[in-house]
GROMACS .gro file of C-alpha atoms in nm:
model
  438
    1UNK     CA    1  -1.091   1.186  -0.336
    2UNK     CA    2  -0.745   1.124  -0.371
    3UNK     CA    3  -0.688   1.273  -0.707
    4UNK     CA    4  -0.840   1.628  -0.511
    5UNK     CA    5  -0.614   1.590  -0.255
    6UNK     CA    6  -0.301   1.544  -0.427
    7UNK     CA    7  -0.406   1.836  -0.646
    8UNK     CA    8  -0.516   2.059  -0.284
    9UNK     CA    9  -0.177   1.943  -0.132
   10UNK     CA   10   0.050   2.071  -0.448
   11UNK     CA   11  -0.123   2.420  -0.441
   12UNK     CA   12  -0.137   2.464  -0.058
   13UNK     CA   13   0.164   2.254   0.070
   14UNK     CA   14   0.548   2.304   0.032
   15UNK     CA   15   0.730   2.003   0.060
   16UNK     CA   16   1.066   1.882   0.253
   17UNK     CA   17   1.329   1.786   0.086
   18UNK     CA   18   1.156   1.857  -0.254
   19UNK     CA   19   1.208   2.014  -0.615
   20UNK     CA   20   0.775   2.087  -0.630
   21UNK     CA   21   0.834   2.072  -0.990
   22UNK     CA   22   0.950   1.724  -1.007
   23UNK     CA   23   0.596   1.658  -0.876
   24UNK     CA   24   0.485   1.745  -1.272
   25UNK     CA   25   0.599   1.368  -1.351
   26UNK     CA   26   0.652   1.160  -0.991
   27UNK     CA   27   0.267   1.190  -0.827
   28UNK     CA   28   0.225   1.234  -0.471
   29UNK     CA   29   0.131   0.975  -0.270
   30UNK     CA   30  -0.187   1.022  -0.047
   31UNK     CA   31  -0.191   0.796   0.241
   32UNK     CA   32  -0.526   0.731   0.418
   33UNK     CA   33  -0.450   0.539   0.709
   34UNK     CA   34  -0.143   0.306   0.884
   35UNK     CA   35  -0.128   0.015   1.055
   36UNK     CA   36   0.150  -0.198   1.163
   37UNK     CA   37   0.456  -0.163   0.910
   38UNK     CA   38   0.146  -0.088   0.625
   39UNK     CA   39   0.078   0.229   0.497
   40UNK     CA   40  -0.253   0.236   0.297
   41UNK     CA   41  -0.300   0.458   0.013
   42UNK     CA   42  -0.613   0.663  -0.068
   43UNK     CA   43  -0.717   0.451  -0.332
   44UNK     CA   44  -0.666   0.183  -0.172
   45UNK     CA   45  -0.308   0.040  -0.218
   46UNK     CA   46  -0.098  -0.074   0.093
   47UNK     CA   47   0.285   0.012   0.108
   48UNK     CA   48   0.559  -0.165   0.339
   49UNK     CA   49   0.664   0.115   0.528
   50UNK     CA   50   1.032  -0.024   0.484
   51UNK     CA   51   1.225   0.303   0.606
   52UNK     CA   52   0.978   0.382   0.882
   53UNK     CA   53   0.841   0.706   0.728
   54UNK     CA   54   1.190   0.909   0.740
   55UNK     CA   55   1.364   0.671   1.050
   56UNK     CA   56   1.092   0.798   1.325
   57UNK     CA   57   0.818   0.523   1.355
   58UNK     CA   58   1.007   0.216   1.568
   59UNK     CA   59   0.688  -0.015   1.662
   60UNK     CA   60   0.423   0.023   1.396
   61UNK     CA   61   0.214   0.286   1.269
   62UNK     CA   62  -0.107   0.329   1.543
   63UNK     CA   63   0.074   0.128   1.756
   64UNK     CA   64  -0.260   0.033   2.052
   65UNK     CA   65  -0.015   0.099   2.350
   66UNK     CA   66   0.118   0.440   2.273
   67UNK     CA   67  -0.241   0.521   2.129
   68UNK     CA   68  -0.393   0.434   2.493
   69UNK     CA   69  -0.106   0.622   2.657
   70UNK     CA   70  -0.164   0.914   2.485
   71UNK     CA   71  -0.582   0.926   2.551
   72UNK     CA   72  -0.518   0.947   2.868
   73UNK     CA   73  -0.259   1.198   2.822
   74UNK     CA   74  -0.447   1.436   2.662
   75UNK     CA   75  -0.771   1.427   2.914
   76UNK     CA   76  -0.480   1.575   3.152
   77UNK     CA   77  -0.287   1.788   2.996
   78UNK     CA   78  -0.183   1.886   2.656
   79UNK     CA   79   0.058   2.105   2.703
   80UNK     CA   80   0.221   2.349   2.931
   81UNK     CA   81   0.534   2.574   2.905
   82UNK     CA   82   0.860   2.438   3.065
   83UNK     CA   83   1.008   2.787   3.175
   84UNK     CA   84   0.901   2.831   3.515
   85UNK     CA   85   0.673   2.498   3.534
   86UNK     CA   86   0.694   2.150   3.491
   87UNK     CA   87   0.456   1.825   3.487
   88UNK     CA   88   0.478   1.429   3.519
   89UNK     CA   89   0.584   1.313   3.170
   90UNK     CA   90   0.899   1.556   3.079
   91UNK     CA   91   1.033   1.470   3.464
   92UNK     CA   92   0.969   1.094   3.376
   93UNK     CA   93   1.122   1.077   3.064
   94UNK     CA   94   1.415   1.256   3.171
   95UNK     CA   95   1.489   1.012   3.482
   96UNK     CA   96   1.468   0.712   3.237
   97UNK     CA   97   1.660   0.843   3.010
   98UNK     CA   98   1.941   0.928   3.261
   99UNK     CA   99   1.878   0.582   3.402
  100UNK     CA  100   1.976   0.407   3.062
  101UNK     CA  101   2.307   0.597   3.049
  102UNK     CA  102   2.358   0.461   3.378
  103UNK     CA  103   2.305   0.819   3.514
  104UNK     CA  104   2.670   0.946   3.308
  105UNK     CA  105   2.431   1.164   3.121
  106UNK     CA  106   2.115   1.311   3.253
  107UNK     CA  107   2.009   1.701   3.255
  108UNK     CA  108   1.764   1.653   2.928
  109UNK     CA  109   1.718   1.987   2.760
  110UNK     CA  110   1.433   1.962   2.499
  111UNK     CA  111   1.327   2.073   2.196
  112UNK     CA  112   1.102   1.966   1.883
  113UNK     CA  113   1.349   1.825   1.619
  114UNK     CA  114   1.687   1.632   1.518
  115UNK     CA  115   1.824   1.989   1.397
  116UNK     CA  116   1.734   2.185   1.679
  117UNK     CA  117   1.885   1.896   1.909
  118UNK     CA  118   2.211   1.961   1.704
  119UNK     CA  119   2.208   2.346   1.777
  120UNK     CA  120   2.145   2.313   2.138
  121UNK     CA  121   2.453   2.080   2.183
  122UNK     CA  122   2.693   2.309   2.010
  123UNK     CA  123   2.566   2.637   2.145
  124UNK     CA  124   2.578   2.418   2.516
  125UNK     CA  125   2.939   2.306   2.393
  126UNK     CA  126   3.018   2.670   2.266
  127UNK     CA  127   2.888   2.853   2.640
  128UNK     CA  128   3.024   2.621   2.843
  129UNK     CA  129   3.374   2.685   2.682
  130UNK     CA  130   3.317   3.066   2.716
  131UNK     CA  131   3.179   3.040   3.069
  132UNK     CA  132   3.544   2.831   3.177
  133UNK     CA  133   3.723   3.143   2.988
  134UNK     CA  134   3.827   2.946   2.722
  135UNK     CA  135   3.678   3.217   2.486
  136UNK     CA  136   3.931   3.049   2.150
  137UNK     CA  137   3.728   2.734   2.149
  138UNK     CA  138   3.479   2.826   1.918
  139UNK     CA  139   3.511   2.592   1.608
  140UNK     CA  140   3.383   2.232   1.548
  141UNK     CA  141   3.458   1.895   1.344
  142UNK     CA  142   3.239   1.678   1.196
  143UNK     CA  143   3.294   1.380   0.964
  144UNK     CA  144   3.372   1.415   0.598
  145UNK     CA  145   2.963   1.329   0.432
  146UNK     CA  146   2.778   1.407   0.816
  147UNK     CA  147   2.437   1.525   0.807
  148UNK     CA  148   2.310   1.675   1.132
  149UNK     CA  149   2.022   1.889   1.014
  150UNK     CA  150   1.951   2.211   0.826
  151UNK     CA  151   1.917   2.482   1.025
  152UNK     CA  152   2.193   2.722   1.013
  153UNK     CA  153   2.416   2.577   1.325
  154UNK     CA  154   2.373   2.257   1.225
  155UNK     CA  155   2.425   2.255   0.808
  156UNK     CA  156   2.768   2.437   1.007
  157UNK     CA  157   2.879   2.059   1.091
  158UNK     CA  158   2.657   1.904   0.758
  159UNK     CA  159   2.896   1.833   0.500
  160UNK     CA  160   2.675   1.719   0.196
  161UNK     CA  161   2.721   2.107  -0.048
  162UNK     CA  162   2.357   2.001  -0.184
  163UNK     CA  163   2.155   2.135   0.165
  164UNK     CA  164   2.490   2.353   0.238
  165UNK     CA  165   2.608   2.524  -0.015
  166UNK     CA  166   2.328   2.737  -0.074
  167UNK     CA  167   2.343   2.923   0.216
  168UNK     CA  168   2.717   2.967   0.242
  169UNK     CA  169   2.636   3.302   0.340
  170UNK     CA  170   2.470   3.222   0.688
  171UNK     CA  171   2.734   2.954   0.770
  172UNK     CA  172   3.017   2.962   0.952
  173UNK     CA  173   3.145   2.619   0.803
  174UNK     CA  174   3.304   2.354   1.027
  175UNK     CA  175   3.632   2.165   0.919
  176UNK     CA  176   3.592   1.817   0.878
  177UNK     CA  177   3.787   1.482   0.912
  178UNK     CA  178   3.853   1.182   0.743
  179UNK     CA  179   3.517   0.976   0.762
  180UNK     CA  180   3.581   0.570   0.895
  181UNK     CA  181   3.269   0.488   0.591
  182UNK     CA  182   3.440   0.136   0.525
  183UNK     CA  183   3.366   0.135   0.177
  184UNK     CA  184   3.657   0.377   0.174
  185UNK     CA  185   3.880   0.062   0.337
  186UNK     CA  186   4.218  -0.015   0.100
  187UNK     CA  187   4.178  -0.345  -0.048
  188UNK     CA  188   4.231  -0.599   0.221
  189UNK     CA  189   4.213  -0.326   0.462
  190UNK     CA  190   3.957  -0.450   0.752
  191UNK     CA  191   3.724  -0.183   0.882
  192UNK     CA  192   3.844  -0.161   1.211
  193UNK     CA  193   4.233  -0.111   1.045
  194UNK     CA  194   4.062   0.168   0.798
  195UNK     CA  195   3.852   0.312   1.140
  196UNK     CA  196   4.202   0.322   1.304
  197UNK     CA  197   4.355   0.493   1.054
  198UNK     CA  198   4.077   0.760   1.051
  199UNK     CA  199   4.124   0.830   1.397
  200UNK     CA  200   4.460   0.876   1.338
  201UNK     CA  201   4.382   1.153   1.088
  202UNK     CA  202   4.152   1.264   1.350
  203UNK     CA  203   4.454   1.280   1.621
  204UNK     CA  204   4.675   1.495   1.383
  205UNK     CA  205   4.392   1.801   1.356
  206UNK     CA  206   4.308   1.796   1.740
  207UNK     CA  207   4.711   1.794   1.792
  208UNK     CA  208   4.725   2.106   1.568
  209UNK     CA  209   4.388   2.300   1.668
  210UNK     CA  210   4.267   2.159   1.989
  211UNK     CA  211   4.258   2.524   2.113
  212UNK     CA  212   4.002   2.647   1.857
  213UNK     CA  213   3.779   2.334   1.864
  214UNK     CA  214   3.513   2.346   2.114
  215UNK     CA  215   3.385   1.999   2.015
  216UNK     CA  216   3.349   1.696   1.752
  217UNK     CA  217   3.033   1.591   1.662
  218UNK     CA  218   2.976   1.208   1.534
  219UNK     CA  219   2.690   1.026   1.391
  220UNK     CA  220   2.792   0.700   1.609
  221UNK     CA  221   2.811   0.364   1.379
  222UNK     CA  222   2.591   0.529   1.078
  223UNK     CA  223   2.640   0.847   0.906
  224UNK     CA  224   2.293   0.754   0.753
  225UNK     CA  225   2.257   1.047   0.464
  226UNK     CA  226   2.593   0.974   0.374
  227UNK     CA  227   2.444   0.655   0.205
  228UNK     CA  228   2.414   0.420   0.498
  229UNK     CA  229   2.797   0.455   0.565
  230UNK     CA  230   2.865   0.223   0.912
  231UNK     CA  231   3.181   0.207   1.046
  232UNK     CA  232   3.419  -0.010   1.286
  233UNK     CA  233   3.345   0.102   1.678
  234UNK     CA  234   3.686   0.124   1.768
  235UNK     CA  235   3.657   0.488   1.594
  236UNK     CA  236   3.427   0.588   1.853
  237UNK     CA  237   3.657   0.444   2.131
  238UNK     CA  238   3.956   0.644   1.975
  239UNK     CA  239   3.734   0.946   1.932
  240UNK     CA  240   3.670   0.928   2.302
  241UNK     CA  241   4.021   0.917   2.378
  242UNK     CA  242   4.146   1.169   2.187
  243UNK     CA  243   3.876   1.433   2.313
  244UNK     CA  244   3.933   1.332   2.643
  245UNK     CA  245   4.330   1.401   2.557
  246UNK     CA  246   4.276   1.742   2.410
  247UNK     CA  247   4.052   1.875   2.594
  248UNK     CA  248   3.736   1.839   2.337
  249UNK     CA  249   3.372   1.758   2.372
  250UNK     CA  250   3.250   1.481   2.165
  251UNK     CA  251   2.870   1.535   2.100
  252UNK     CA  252   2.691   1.166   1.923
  253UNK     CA  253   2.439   1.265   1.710
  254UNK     CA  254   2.163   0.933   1.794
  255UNK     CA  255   1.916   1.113   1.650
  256UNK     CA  256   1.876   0.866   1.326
  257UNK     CA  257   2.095   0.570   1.490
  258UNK     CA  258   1.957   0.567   1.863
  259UNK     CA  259   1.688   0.372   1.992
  260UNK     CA  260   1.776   0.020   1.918
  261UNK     CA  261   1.866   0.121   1.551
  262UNK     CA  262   2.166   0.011   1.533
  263UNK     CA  263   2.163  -0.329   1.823
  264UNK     CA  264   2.183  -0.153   2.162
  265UNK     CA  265   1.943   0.129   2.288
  266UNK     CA  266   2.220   0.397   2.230
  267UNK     CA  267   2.461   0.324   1.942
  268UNK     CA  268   2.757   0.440   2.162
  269UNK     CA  269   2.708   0.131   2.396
  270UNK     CA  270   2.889  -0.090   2.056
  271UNK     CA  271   3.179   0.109   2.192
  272UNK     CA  272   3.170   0.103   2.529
  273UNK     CA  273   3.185   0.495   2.565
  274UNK     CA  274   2.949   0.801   2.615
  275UNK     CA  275   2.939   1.119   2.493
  276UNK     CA  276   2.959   1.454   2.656
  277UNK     CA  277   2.625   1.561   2.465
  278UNK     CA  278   2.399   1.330   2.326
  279UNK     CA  279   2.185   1.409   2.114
  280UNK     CA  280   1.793   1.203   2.070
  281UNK     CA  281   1.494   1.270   1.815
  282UNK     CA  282   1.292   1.038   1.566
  283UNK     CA  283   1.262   0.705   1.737
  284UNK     CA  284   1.219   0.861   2.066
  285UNK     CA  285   0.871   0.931   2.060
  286UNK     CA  286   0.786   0.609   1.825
  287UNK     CA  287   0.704   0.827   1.560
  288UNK     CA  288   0.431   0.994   1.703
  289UNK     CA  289   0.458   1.336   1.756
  290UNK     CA  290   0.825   1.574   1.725
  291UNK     CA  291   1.036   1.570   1.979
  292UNK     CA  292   1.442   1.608   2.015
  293UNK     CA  293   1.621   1.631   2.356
  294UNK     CA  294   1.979   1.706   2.431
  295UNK     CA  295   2.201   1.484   2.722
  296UNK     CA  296   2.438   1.607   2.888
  297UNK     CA  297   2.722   1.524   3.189
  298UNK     CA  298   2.694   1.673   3.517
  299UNK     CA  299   3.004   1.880   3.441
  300UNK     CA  300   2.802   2.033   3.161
  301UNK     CA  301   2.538   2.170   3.369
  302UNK     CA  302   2.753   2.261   3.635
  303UNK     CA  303   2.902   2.489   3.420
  304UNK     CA  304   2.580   2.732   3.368
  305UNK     CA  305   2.451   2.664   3.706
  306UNK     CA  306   2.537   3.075   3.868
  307UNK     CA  307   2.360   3.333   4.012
  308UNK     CA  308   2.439   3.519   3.705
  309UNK     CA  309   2.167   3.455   3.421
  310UNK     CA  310   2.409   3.553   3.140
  311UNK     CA  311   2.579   3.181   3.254
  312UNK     CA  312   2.282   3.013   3.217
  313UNK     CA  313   2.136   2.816   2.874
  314UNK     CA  314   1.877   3.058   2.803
  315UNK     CA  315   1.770   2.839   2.445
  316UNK     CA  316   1.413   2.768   2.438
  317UNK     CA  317   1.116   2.687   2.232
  318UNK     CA  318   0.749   2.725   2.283
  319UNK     CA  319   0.671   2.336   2.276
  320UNK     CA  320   0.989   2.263   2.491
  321UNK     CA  321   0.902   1.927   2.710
  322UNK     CA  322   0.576   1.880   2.530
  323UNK     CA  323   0.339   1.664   2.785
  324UNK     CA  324   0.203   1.427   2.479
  325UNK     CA  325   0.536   1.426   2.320
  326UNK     CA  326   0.663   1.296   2.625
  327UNK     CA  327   0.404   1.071   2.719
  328UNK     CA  328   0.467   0.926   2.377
  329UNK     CA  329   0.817   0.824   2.432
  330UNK     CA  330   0.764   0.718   2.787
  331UNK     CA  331   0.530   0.480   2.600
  332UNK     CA  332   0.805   0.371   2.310
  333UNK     CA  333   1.055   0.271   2.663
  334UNK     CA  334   0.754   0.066   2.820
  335UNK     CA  335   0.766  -0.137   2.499
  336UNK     CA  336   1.148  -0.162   2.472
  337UNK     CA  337   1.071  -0.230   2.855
  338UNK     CA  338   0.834  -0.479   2.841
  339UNK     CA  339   0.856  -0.703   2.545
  340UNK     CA  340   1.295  -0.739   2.533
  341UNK     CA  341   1.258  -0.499   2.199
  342UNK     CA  342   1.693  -0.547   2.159
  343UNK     CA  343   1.651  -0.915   2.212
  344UNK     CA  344   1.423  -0.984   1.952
  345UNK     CA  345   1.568  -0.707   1.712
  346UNK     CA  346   1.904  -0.944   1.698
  347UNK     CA  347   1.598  -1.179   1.541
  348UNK     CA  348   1.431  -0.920   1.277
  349UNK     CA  349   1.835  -0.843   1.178
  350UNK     CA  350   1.873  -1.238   1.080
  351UNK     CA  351   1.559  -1.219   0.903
  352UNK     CA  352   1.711  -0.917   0.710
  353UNK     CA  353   2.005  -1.093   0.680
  354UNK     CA  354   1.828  -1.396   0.524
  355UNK     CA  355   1.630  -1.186   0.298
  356UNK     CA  356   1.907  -0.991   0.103
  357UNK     CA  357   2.117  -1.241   0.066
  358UNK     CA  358   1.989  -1.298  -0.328
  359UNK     CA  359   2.016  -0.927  -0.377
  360UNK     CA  360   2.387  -0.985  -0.262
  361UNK     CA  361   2.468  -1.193  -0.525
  362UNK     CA  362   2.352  -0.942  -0.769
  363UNK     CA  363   2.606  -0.869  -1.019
  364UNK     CA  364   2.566  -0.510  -0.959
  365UNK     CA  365   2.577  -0.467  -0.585
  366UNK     CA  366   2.818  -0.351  -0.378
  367UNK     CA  367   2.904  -0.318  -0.062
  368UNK     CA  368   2.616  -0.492   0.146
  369UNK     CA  369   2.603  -0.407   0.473
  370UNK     CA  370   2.418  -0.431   0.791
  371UNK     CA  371   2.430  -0.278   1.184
  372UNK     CA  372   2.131  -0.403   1.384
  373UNK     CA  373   1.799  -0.276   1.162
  374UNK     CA  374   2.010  -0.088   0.923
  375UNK     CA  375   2.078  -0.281   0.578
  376UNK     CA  376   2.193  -0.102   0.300
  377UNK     CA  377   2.408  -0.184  -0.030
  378UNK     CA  378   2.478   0.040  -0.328
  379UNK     CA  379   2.399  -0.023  -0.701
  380UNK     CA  380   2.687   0.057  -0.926
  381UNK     CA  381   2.673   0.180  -1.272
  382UNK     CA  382   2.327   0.345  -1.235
  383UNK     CA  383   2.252   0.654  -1.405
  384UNK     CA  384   2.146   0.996  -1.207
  385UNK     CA  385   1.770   0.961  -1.165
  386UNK     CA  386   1.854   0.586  -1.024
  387UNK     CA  387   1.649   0.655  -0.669
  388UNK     CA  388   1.362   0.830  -0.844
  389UNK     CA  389   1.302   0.522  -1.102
  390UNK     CA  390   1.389   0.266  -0.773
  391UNK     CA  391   1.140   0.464  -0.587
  392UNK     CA  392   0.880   0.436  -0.860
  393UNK     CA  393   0.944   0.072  -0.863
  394UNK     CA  394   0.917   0.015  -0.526
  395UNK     CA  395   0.564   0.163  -0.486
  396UNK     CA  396   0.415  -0.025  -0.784
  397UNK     CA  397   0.562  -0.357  -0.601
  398UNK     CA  398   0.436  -0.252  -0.268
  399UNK     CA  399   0.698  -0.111  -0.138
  400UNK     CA  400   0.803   0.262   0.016
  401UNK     CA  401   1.184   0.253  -0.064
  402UNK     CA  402   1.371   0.552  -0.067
  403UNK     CA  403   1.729   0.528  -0.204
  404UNK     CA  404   1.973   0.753  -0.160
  405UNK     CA  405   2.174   0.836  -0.493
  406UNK     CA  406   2.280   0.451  -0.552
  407UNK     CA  407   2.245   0.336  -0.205
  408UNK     CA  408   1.926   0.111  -0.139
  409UNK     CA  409   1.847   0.051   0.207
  410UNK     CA  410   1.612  -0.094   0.476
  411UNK     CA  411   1.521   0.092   0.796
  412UNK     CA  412   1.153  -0.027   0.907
  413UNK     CA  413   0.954  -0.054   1.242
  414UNK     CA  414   1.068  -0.351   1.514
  415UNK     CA  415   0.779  -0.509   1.410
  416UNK     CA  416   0.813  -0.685   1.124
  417UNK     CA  417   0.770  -1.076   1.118
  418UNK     CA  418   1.001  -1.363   0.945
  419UNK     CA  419   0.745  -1.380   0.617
  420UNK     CA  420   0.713  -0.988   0.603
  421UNK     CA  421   1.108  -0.990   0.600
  422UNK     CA  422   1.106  -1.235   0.343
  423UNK     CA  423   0.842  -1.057   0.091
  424UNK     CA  424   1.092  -0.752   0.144
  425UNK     CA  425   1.374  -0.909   0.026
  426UNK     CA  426   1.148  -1.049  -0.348
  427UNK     CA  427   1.013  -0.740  -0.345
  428UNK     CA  428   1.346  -0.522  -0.335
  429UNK     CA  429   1.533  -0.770  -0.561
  430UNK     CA  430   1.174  -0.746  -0.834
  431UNK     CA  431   1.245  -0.362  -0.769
  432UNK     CA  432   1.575  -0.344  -0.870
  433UNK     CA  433   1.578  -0.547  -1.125
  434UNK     CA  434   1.343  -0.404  -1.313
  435UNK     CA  435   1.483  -0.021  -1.229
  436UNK     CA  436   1.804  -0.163  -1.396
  437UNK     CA  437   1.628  -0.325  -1.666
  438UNK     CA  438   1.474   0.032  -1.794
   0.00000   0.00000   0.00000
């Protein structure tokens, strides 16, 4: 059965992120069923779903909660569009979210996925300069190495050329600044003198183009694609500053880093600031079902609120405000609600902690780092193919790890216990040595 699946999937399935022809030597994995952090495998094999199937799934796969949630759900109401009506769920969601932002950001425009929350933000950004008259403000920054999605606004602010550079003719290509990653850091430079110094460098392009820029966009602590790279929190603080200063909206991309991810609920809390948008997807349903919503202040709505319909946000998708989608993440905050999720996360981090420590000590790791349940480290001296072999590894030793050129990292679901963190650990440090020993 699983052989015939594979072989069904690779004639009648494109998939993400994938050269199909590399599937000639690295098999495809058919999974079966999930429970808990476990994925098991058709034939019978069961994975530690270490990187919580692409950052979305936060409290195990089938969680019982958000399964009961959602059967009730769906004897209600499965779906119903958001232009012109609304229902219990999206009005919910959108009062608790607002509620956790201590009601600075509220007015949650949805949508379906991370790079779709990206685009609404910088169109919103983009409008709500033209609507003030300021018709100049049309550019944006990102970080040197962000990632913010693929479709075509948002590989605008995605600086990795591998998903860019293809389709250099359908961008309109955002400039960039100075990234805080602190394994760029001088020698004995700390990472909140090296995140100083890239706000700094951030300062001296508003200073020059403030008039042009419409807004910065920020992946808040992690720029996750860019190999796990976490920075110093006083960046955000100066980031906050400075926009404030030049008149600039800062949009925080929590779509990967949000909910709990990195120690609070929203990664800008570390720093004490909010955002003008923010931007939430993955995590937010528990990994159930797609969903990506944009906040935003009230001075960002007021500014499309007319009589005049060509002022208003006309964006829109069919699914917008899905009724299970949002059942599903009013589920996810009962259980952040009910069982003090950030509390016991400082816990699972220790245990993370604990169990990379050997892997530390390995002569060819670099660079180990951690921000709440985000560990990564980076393997030096490994040869181009270095994630496919670790990934390889990985499976054979139970594990679903999925490196990023030399960076190896940890991402899984808040439910992992002190002996499943432990097994992690041997099993990572079996992985990688024996990828380095091929």
């Amino acid at each position: 059965m699983a052989a015939s699946l594979l072989q069904r999937s690779l004639a009648a399935v494109w998939h993400p992120c994938t050269q199909m022809k590399a599937h000639e030597q690295i098999p495809l994995i058919p999974i079966a069923r999930a429970e808990g952090p476990w994925l098991y495998t058709e034939d019978g094999r069961r994975l530690l779903d270490t990187i919580s199937s692409w950052w979305v799934n936060l409290f195990g796969h089938c969680n019982p909660n958000i399964n009961a949630l959602l059967r009730e759900q769906l004897e209600r109401l499965e779906h119903v569009m958001l232009a012109g009506f609304t229902h219990g769920p999206v009005v919910e969601l959108s009062e608790r979210l607002a509620a956790l932002t201590n009601h600075v950001l509220g007015h949650a425009f949805y949508a379906s996925d991370g790079a779709s929350a990206t685009e609404i933000a910088l169109k919103m950004s983009l409008h709500y300069w033209r609507n003030g008259g300021r018709l100049g403000k049309t550019r944006f920054l990102s970080l040197a190495g962000s990632y913010h999605g693929e479709t075509v606004g948002a590989l605008a602010v995605t600086d990795i050329p591998l998903f860019r550079e293809a389709y250099a003719p359908l961008v309109r290509a955002a400039g960039t600044v100075p990234s805080p990653d602190i394994r760029l850091a001088a020698p004995g430079e700390s990472a909140e003198a090296h995140a100083l110094r890239a706000a700094a460098a951030l300062e001296a392009t508003l200073a020059e183009h403030h008039q042009e820029i419409a807004a910065l966009i920020v992946e808040p602590l992690v720029q996750c694609a860019a190999g796990m790279a976490m920075y110093h929190p006083v960046y955000l603080q100066q980031a906050r500053a400075l926009c404030d200063r030049y008149e600039v909206h800062l949009i925080a991309d929590e779509i990967a880093v949000g909910c709990g991810r990195t120690g609070n609920f929203f990664a800008c809390e570390a720093a004490g600031i909010w955002p003008d948008f923010l931007c939430l997807s993955k995590g937010i349903s528990g990994g159930y079902l797609p969903l990506s919503l944009v906040l935003s202040t009230d001075a960002i709505y007021q500014a499309f609120y007319a009589d005049d319909t060509r002022r208003g946000f006309l964006h829109s998708h069919s699914y917008t405000g899905n009724p299970l989608a949002c059942t599903a993440a009013l589920a996810t905050l009962d259980l952040f609600a009910q069982a003090d999720v950030l509390s016991m996360n400082r816990e699972r981090a220790r245990w993370l902690a604990e169990a990379a420590m050997p892997i530390g000590e390995h002569s060819a790791i670099r660079h180990l780092r951690q921000q709440g349940m985000i560990l990564a480290f980076d393997v030096e001296g490994v040869s181009a193919d270095f994630a496919r072999r670790c990934f390889a590894r990985g499976l054979e030793n139970g594990l679903l790890l999925r490196p990023i050129g030399n960076t190896v990292y940890w991402m899984p679901p808040y439910v992992l216990d002190e002996t499943q963190s432990r097994w992690l650990g041997e099993q990572t440090f079996k992985t990688l040595h024996e990828t380095l020993a091929e």
